[in-house]
Amino acid sequence: MTITEPTGFFIDGDWTAPSTPRRIDILDASTGRAVATVPEAAEADVDAAVAAARRAFDDSWWSSWRPEQRAKAIYSLADALDARAGATAQAVSTQNGMPISISSVTESVIPAALLRYYADLAAGQPVEEHRAGFAGGTTIVRREPIGVVAAIVPWNFPQTLTFFKLAPLLAAGCTVVIKPSPETVLDSYVLAEAIAASEIPAGVINIVPGGRDVGAHLVAHPGVDKVAFTGSTAAGRAIGEVCGRLIRPVTLELGGKSASIVLDDADLPSLLEQFFAATLMNNGQTCYLGTRVLAPRSRYSETVDILTDFARSLNVGNALDVTTQIGPLATANQQQRVQNYISRGVADGGRITAGGGTPAGVDSGWFVEPTIFDNVDNSHTIAREEIFGPVLAVIPYTDVDEAVAIANDSDFGLGGTVWTSDQQRGIDVARRVQTGSIGVNNYALDFCSPFGGIKASGLGRELGPEGLAAYQQTKSIFLTDTPVTESKDAEQ
Ligand code: NAD
């Protein structure tokens, strides 16, 4: 791909020169070749970005605009992103190996859709409501934007996960400093171009790509009012500790090790497309995937055979090829990490029935074959830890009670699925699984419904009206007299 190499950071509506010569080298995950270098932010750049977001929140009109006014500007950003949809998909797939068939319908479509969804949702909400007091009088309850947000995102769905935060926070009237991962930076420059072409005022959105040190500086920055983080549980714990000390609101969307419960009446061969999306999507680099496949003993070997044949049938190749189903992993480190887990799975007694290595004839890029393990116990490392690669562990169970117990025997609680020919039976089992979200015969995030984890998978929710509320705080104004009329039009 052709890249215009950026020379600075998008801060205060303009391109700002970096404070240091630090650079990030961008590699093509499918070939390992260098495609660009970009400036890497340092603490002084974060300070400038927070100062701009702070000014935009405290001094400008954005936060006090009525939601309908903000909606117009937000719609203009959605249009600017639509015009750059192809560039976004290309940038993401080049960097993190996401098959372009996926990035073209997630990374380049979901952001604009989320912007329009949240702009409409906020515009339809009253800024103030009047509540009759319990013992007389009236209270005006106001929804106010929470302030300057630090949004820290990972590399696996860099734009989608940015917009899980950006769309609701903009609609709520917040301003933001976004810190993209060093692994996926180019797409954030496409976003910056779109912001510059939109009606979003200067300083409302600022972008400083960099590593952990930069993220840590941003999280603890005195100019920040809320932290919204998506990433690993280890980093989430560190960020949660800092926010706890500062009494700073924080949303943590973390790792997972979800269960795909195959019931004894499931017709898996007719559901393989949905099963793929729920267990292997984005080369296994998706947080909610049900990578522990729980299969009934009565159909265990049949299930392993179906998955083995399926894994072998998948088209592994360059992420930019539209026919690719499984692309490379995002980085050489990520490839090594997944290979280490595969070795550990064997050492613990698991048996590889498909994959396990790199695809034949591939000598560049960070590929790992889609891999199926049978003979796995839920105590094995590959059943307990998030691998973040195309590796499924098939675990046997005797009855539904045991399947639910195994599903719930996890440090995590993010996603999951139940596979069955009887939807009601699937819902009954889904109700018993300890998780933030779960699907029956599919797993598809719905913008209108909350998404997030329990246990080590996180804190708080994104998406749906709950995702908007995460960027609002209420203020109660107590009155002894009944006030004027109910006001949807109250100034913010
Ligand atoms: P990571 O935690 O290493 O990094 C995520 C982001 O946080 C990066 O931008 C990184 O630079 C930054 N960061 C890391 N440590 C930090 C710290 N101490 N302070 C501030 N910033 C810090 O995760 P990753 O490897 O980039 O992403 C993969 C992980 O993200 C997986 O565990 C995956 O499950 C998780 N994830 C969760 C969700 C969800 O919604 N629950 C979605 C996608 C990915």
XYZ file of C-alpha atoms and ligand atoms in Angstrom:
536
model
C 0.000 0.000 0.000
C 1.074 3.580 -0.520
C 1.389 5.559 2.662
C 1.860 9.278 3.037
C 4.228 9.334 5.968
C 2.854 11.631 8.659
C 5.180 14.143 10.240
C 3.332 14.998 13.450
C 0.419 14.379 15.783
C -3.168 15.521 15.423
C -3.508 17.913 18.374
C -5.839 20.895 18.719
C -7.152 20.462 15.179
C -3.744 20.705 13.569
C -0.620 18.686 12.820
C 1.818 19.294 15.646
C 5.542 18.589 15.423
C 6.724 15.748 17.701
C 8.632 16.731 20.839
C 11.261 14.009 20.278
C 12.751 12.131 17.290
C 11.172 8.836 18.509
C 9.681 6.795 15.629
C 7.491 3.722 15.255
C 8.359 1.321 12.416
C 5.253 -0.091 10.774
C 5.569 -3.585 9.316
C 3.212 -5.480 7.002
C 2.054 -8.466 9.091
C 1.579 -10.637 5.978
C 5.109 -10.146 4.659
C 7.169 -8.729 7.527
C 8.226 -5.868 5.239
C 8.560 -2.274 6.503
C 5.817 -0.064 5.054
C 6.238 3.205 6.936
C 7.675 4.953 9.951
C 5.658 7.427 11.978
C 6.446 9.679 14.940
C 5.968 8.145 18.372
C 4.490 10.362 21.057
C 6.364 11.164 24.256
C 5.125 12.655 27.510
C 5.370 16.265 26.273
C 3.113 15.389 23.305
C 0.576 13.841 25.682
C 0.708 17.008 27.809
C -0.039 19.123 24.726
C -2.908 16.826 23.712
C -4.470 16.853 27.191
C -4.132 20.647 27.361
C -5.963 20.950 24.027
C -8.727 18.571 25.120
C -8.984 20.413 28.445
C -9.350 23.807 26.710
C -11.888 22.414 24.268
C -13.934 21.063 27.143
C -13.612 23.963 29.588
C -13.589 26.991 27.301
C -15.233 26.080 24.027
C -18.833 25.528 23.118
C -18.629 21.799 22.454
C -19.545 20.594 25.915
C -22.333 23.151 26.268
C -23.791 22.653 22.786
C -27.179 21.039 22.738
C -27.022 17.356 21.663
C -28.720 18.179 18.335
C -25.953 20.670 17.523
C -23.279 18.119 18.341
C -25.148 15.546 16.265
C -24.696 17.660 13.137
C -20.921 17.805 13.619
C -20.794 14.096 14.494
C -22.684 13.242 11.304
C -20.131 15.236 9.310
C -17.358 13.080 10.816
C -19.294 9.932 9.854
C -19.486 11.195 6.271
C -15.759 11.987 6.241
C -15.010 8.450 7.468
C -17.268 6.906 4.816
C -15.203 8.725 2.198
C -12.066 7.050 3.595
C -13.503 3.571 4.267
C -11.189 1.778 1.825
C -8.061 3.452 3.207
C -9.022 2.486 6.751
C -9.556 -1.187 5.888
C -6.243 -1.303 3.976
C -4.326 0.328 6.812
C -5.732 -2.005 9.476
C -5.280 -5.223 7.494
C -1.735 -4.321 6.460
C -0.675 -3.698 10.035
C -2.477 -6.324 12.132
C -3.210 -9.085 9.603
C -7.000 -8.840 9.843
C -8.447 -10.396 6.664
C -9.617 -7.506 4.509
C -13.003 -9.190 4.104
C -13.436 -8.500 7.840
C -11.838 -5.042 8.076
C -14.029 -3.859 5.176
C -17.149 -4.580 7.206
C -15.879 -3.792 10.680
C -13.110 -1.209 10.782
C -14.404 0.872 7.900
C -18.172 0.623 8.434
C -18.819 0.281 12.184
C -17.178 3.622 13.180
C -19.499 5.756 11.031
C -22.534 3.671 12.015
C -21.686 4.113 15.704
C -21.288 7.861 15.295
C -24.766 8.163 13.767
C -26.305 5.808 16.338
C -24.953 7.759 19.316
C -25.621 11.190 17.785
C -29.296 10.206 17.411
C -29.452 8.552 20.822
C -28.111 11.625 22.635
C -30.258 14.010 20.595
C -33.324 12.049 21.655
C -32.482 12.253 25.363
C -33.686 15.131 27.537
C -30.757 17.040 29.028
C -32.844 17.632 32.127
C -35.747 15.838 33.712
C -37.899 17.001 36.598
C -38.624 14.460 39.310
C -41.279 14.840 41.955
C -39.581 14.714 45.362
C -40.261 11.814 47.726
C -41.370 14.244 50.454
C -42.526 17.071 48.211
C -40.654 19.587 46.089
C -38.991 18.796 42.790
C -35.518 17.811 41.666
C -34.029 18.775 38.307
C -31.772 15.909 37.243
C -29.244 17.001 34.605
C -27.077 14.824 32.392
C -23.691 16.468 31.963
C -20.616 15.310 30.034
C -17.986 13.779 32.275
C -15.090 15.835 30.850
C -11.773 14.985 29.212
C -11.475 11.280 28.383
C -8.263 9.292 27.937
C -9.109 6.554 25.408
C -6.500 3.778 25.192
C -7.047 1.119 22.554
C -5.395 -2.138 21.440
C -4.339 -3.219 17.965
C -6.791 -6.031 17.226
C -9.802 -3.925 16.122
C -8.150 -0.508 16.365
C -10.893 1.605 14.783
C -13.956 -0.307 15.986
C -12.688 -0.231 19.569
C -11.763 3.441 19.290
C -15.335 4.205 18.243
C -16.879 2.135 21.060
C -15.496 5.085 23.061
C -15.312 7.986 20.651
C -18.900 7.843 19.365
C -20.649 7.945 22.768
C -18.194 10.382 24.357
C -18.626 12.862 21.516
C -22.407 12.538 21.704
C -22.243 13.146 25.464
C -20.194 16.344 24.961
C -16.808 15.094 26.191
C -13.435 15.762 24.616
C -10.723 13.135 24.227
C -7.098 12.158 23.868
C -6.846 8.862 21.965
C -3.739 6.719 22.375
C -3.568 4.099 19.627
C -1.290 1.067 19.969
C 2.113 1.325 18.316
C 1.202 -1.808 16.313
C -1.674 -0.016 14.533
C -0.989 3.629 13.915
C -1.672 4.242 10.225
C -5.448 3.917 10.610
C -5.350 6.589 13.315
C -3.870 8.993 10.755
C -6.757 8.226 8.394
C -9.066 9.046 11.301
C -7.185 12.309 11.924
C -7.643 13.307 8.274
C -11.367 12.623 8.583
C -11.622 14.727 11.754
C -9.778 17.591 10.034
C -12.286 17.412 7.166
C -15.294 17.385 9.503
C -17.124 20.015 11.566
C -15.765 18.678 14.879
C -14.159 21.715 16.560
C -10.402 21.903 17.154
C -9.197 20.237 20.327
C -12.220 17.975 20.775
C -10.325 14.910 19.449
C -6.550 14.577 19.818
C -4.444 11.551 18.851
C -1.056 10.535 20.282
C 0.190 7.110 19.163
C 2.703 5.514 21.483
C 3.553 2.685 23.828
C 2.828 1.773 27.422
C 4.850 4.593 28.993
C 2.847 7.140 27.025
C -0.390 5.362 27.973
C 0.573 5.313 31.649
C 1.397 9.033 31.561
C -2.007 9.745 29.994
C -3.932 7.591 32.501
C -2.449 9.449 35.491
C -2.547 12.905 33.888
C -4.143 15.545 36.147
C -6.045 16.982 33.165
C -7.979 13.755 32.545
C -11.450 13.139 34.029
C -12.131 9.567 32.862
C -10.166 6.640 31.422
C -11.657 4.268 28.863
C -9.365 1.303 28.245
C -9.489 -1.780 26.056
C -6.614 -4.223 26.237
C -5.087 -6.998 28.271
C -6.136 -7.878 31.795
C -2.570 -7.232 33.019
C -2.598 -3.648 31.727
C -6.192 -3.204 32.919
C -5.185 -4.106 36.462
C -2.347 -1.544 36.399
C -4.667 1.156 35.020
C -7.431 0.259 37.483
C -4.991 0.659 40.374
C -3.992 4.143 39.241
C -7.613 5.197 38.674
C -8.621 3.786 42.059
C -5.985 5.898 43.770
C -7.097 8.995 41.858
C -10.816 8.167 42.267
C -11.028 8.568 38.498
C -13.877 6.846 36.661
C -12.609 4.027 34.450
C -14.060 1.546 31.995
C -11.973 -1.598 31.486
C -12.644 -3.921 28.535
C -10.163 -6.748 29.039
C -9.301 -10.274 27.992
C -11.424 -13.408 27.788
C -11.412 -17.199 27.584
C -15.011 -17.803 26.665
C -16.820 -21.116 26.233
C -18.620 -22.401 23.146
C -21.049 -24.942 24.588
C -22.070 -27.487 21.952
C -25.244 -29.207 23.167
C -26.007 -32.797 22.182
C -28.683 -31.673 19.706
C -26.460 -29.161 17.863
C -26.183 -29.287 14.078
C -22.670 -27.829 13.806
C -22.085 -28.551 10.090
C -24.962 -26.230 9.179
C -23.621 -23.471 11.473
C -19.929 -23.400 10.571
C -19.994 -19.844 9.247
C -21.427 -18.587 12.539
C -19.103 -20.898 14.495
C -16.114 -19.405 12.681
C -17.227 -15.868 13.588
C -17.690 -16.887 17.224
C -14.418 -18.798 17.665
C -11.761 -17.810 15.123
C -12.621 -14.396 13.713
C -9.691 -12.076 13.017
C -7.194 -14.954 13.249
C -8.302 -15.628 16.803
C -7.340 -12.087 17.834
C -10.766 -11.126 19.140
C -11.459 -10.762 22.841
C -14.862 -12.477 23.120
C -14.141 -15.637 21.089
C -15.338 -18.945 22.534
C -12.003 -20.716 22.254
C -12.909 -23.394 24.811
C -15.243 -25.678 22.863
C -17.247 -27.816 25.291
C -18.536 -30.947 23.552
C -20.780 -33.726 24.977
C -18.935 -37.021 25.508
C -21.641 -38.739 23.424
C -20.599 -36.644 20.386
C -17.050 -35.706 21.351
C -15.091 -37.427 18.593
C -17.683 -36.385 16.001
C -17.311 -32.726 17.122
C -13.502 -32.946 17.016
C -13.676 -34.424 13.493
C -16.011 -31.660 12.260
C -13.742 -28.943 13.663
C -10.580 -30.648 12.418
C -11.906 -30.820 8.852
C -13.171 -27.261 9.113
C -9.843 -25.867 10.375
C -7.984 -27.644 7.571
C -10.396 -26.209 4.996
C -9.808 -22.568 5.944
C -7.982 -20.368 3.476
C -4.836 -19.034 5.186
C -3.084 -16.210 3.377
C -2.194 -12.568 2.882
C -4.572 -10.324 4.823
C -5.125 -8.104 1.789
C -6.407 -11.016 -0.342
C -10.232 -10.920 -0.313
C -10.415 -14.732 -0.239
C -8.328 -15.035 2.946
C -10.160 -16.358 5.993
C -7.183 -16.584 8.354
C -4.416 -13.996 7.996
C -1.163 -13.610 9.908
C -0.940 -12.633 13.549
C -0.244 -8.973 14.220
C 3.390 -9.188 15.270
C 6.314 -11.592 15.482
C 5.917 -11.505 19.280
C 2.288 -12.493 18.990
C 3.231 -15.395 16.680
C 5.866 -16.587 19.160
C 3.428 -16.296 22.046
C 0.828 -18.433 20.248
C 3.455 -21.017 19.277
C 4.530 -21.198 22.932
C 0.924 -21.890 23.945
C 0.678 -24.650 21.328
C 3.822 -26.306 22.764
C 2.417 -25.946 26.265
C -0.875 -27.523 25.143
C 1.016 -30.598 23.936
C 3.157 -30.728 27.086
C 0.011 -30.677 29.232
C -1.395 -33.714 27.389
C -3.484 -32.139 24.628
C -3.415 -33.650 21.135
C -3.222 -31.544 17.976
C -5.752 -32.756 15.380
C -5.330 -29.873 12.914
C -2.650 -27.246 12.343
C -0.115 -26.585 15.068
C 2.572 -25.003 12.893
C 3.098 -22.466 10.149
C 1.378 -23.053 6.781
C 3.405 -25.000 4.219
C 5.319 -22.853 1.748
C 4.981 -19.639 3.775
C 8.348 -18.143 4.645
C 7.417 -14.589 5.611
C 4.738 -12.924 7.720
C 3.574 -14.067 11.143
C 1.290 -16.980 10.338
C 0.012 -19.746 12.582
C -2.219 -22.467 11.138
C -5.751 -22.785 12.509
C -5.187 -25.325 15.262
C -7.538 -27.755 17.014
C -6.662 -29.559 20.236
C -8.578 -32.507 21.655
C -7.913 -34.348 24.906
C -7.918 -31.026 26.745
C -8.888 -30.660 30.391
C -10.185 -27.344 31.686
C -7.191 -27.185 34.048
C -4.698 -27.096 31.135
C -2.962 -23.788 30.468
C -4.503 -23.526 26.977
C -7.956 -23.728 28.599
C -7.188 -21.152 31.281
C -5.192 -18.414 29.565
C -6.082 -16.188 26.644
C -4.007 -17.309 23.644
C -5.171 -14.634 21.174
C -4.521 -16.766 18.117
C -6.380 -19.333 15.945
C -6.291 -22.142 18.513
C -9.354 -24.024 19.820
C -9.344 -26.488 22.721
C -12.113 -29.106 22.687
C -13.084 -30.185 26.217
C -15.514 -33.053 26.934
C -18.471 -32.868 29.334
C -20.971 -35.444 30.576
C -24.160 -33.445 31.084
C -25.387 -29.859 30.841
C -24.687 -29.172 34.520
C -21.071 -30.126 33.978
C -20.879 -28.029 30.801
C -22.113 -24.959 32.704
C -19.696 -25.692 35.571
C -16.745 -25.905 33.152
C -17.842 -22.733 31.335
C -17.987 -20.893 34.669
C -14.683 -22.336 35.908
C -12.650 -19.496 34.422
C -10.966 -16.323 35.620
C -12.729 -14.529 32.764
C -16.346 -13.771 31.794
C -16.591 -11.860 28.528
C -18.380 -13.748 25.707
C -19.561 -17.255 24.905
C -22.054 -19.211 22.843
C -24.476 -22.127 23.056
C -25.026 -24.347 19.983
C -28.305 -26.255 19.789
C -31.278 -27.106 17.580
C -33.610 -25.872 20.334
C -33.331 -22.109 20.857
C -35.202 -22.161 24.180
C -32.830 -24.798 25.507
C -29.955 -22.574 24.373
C -31.398 -19.550 26.194
C -31.848 -21.597 29.375
C -28.193 -22.640 29.293
C -27.044 -19.097 28.340
C -28.812 -17.733 31.441
C -26.625 -19.953 33.644
C -23.264 -18.894 32.183
C -21.317 -16.275 34.146
C -20.440 -13.794 31.417
C -21.126 -10.282 30.177
C -22.596 -11.424 26.850
C -23.432 -14.701 25.133
C -25.053 -15.840 21.882
C -27.190 -18.771 20.830
C -26.025 -20.306 17.522
C -24.063 -17.135 16.780
C -22.200 -14.352 18.517
C -22.775 -10.911 17.068
C -22.250 -7.710 19.002
C -25.272 -5.445 18.826
C -24.654 -1.679 19.058
C -27.945 -1.237 20.879
C -27.016 -3.599 23.720
C -24.319 -3.333 26.377
C -21.018 -5.160 25.913
C -18.392 -5.813 28.572
C -17.015 -8.357 30.952
C -17.283 -9.691 34.464
C -14.508 -11.127 36.638
C -11.063 -10.510 35.073
C -12.698 -9.485 31.774
C -13.398 -5.991 32.958
C -15.416 -3.286 34.561
C -18.261 -1.266 33.065
C -20.041 -1.498 29.736
C -19.704 -0.102 26.238
C -22.384 0.141 23.519
C -26.110 0.707 23.869
C -27.540 3.483 26.054
C -25.280 2.147 28.845
C -22.277 3.090 26.685
C -23.524 6.688 26.501
C -24.223 6.850 30.241
C -20.551 5.935 30.817
C -19.619 9.438 29.566
C -22.322 11.329 31.433
C -22.614 12.314 35.052
C -25.798 13.481 36.700
C -26.312 16.589 38.742
C -29.377 16.957 40.972
C -30.784 20.426 41.663
C -33.233 20.296 44.577
C -36.162 22.741 44.613
C -38.809 23.331 47.195
C -41.208 24.780 44.640
C -42.420 23.087 41.519
C -40.479 24.801 38.726
C -41.375 25.909 35.299
C -42.289 23.447 32.598
C -40.366 20.254 31.819
C -37.441 21.269 29.654
C -35.958 19.094 26.956
C -34.455 22.269 25.512
C -32.598 23.320 28.623
C -29.134 24.646 27.906
C -26.508 22.145 28.874
P -2.224 -4.358 25.870
O -2.891 -4.330 27.189
O -0.812 -4.780 25.811
O -2.271 -2.909 25.210
C -3.495 -2.241 24.979
C -3.232 -0.763 24.937
O -2.880 -0.313 26.231
C -2.086 -0.347 24.043
O -2.419 0.904 23.460
C -0.918 -0.212 25.001
O 0.069 0.660 24.523
C -1.619 0.336 26.220
N -1.030 0.028 27.512
C -0.439 -1.124 27.906
N -0.088 -1.044 29.212
C -0.502 0.159 29.651
C -0.445 0.828 30.909
N 0.109 0.259 31.990
N -0.974 2.059 31.003
C -1.557 2.633 29.937
N -1.616 2.085 28.715
C -1.095 0.843 28.573
O -3.168 -5.254 24.939
P -2.957 -5.637 23.420
O -1.989 -6.743 23.355
O -2.698 -4.408 22.615
O -4.430 -6.151 23.043
C -4.833 -7.438 23.234
C -5.631 -7.566 24.511
O -6.769 -6.717 24.464
C -6.182 -8.967 24.695
O -6.036 -9.355 26.030
C -7.657 -8.809 24.359
O -8.503 -9.757 24.937
C -7.931 -7.450 24.859
N -9.140 -6.910 24.203
C -10.289 -6.759 24.948
C -11.453 -6.310 24.338
C -12.719 -6.107 25.120
O -13.594 -5.393 24.649
N -12.881 -6.709 26.283
C -11.449 -6.017 22.989
C -10.282 -6.198 22.268
C -9.122 -6.634 22.903
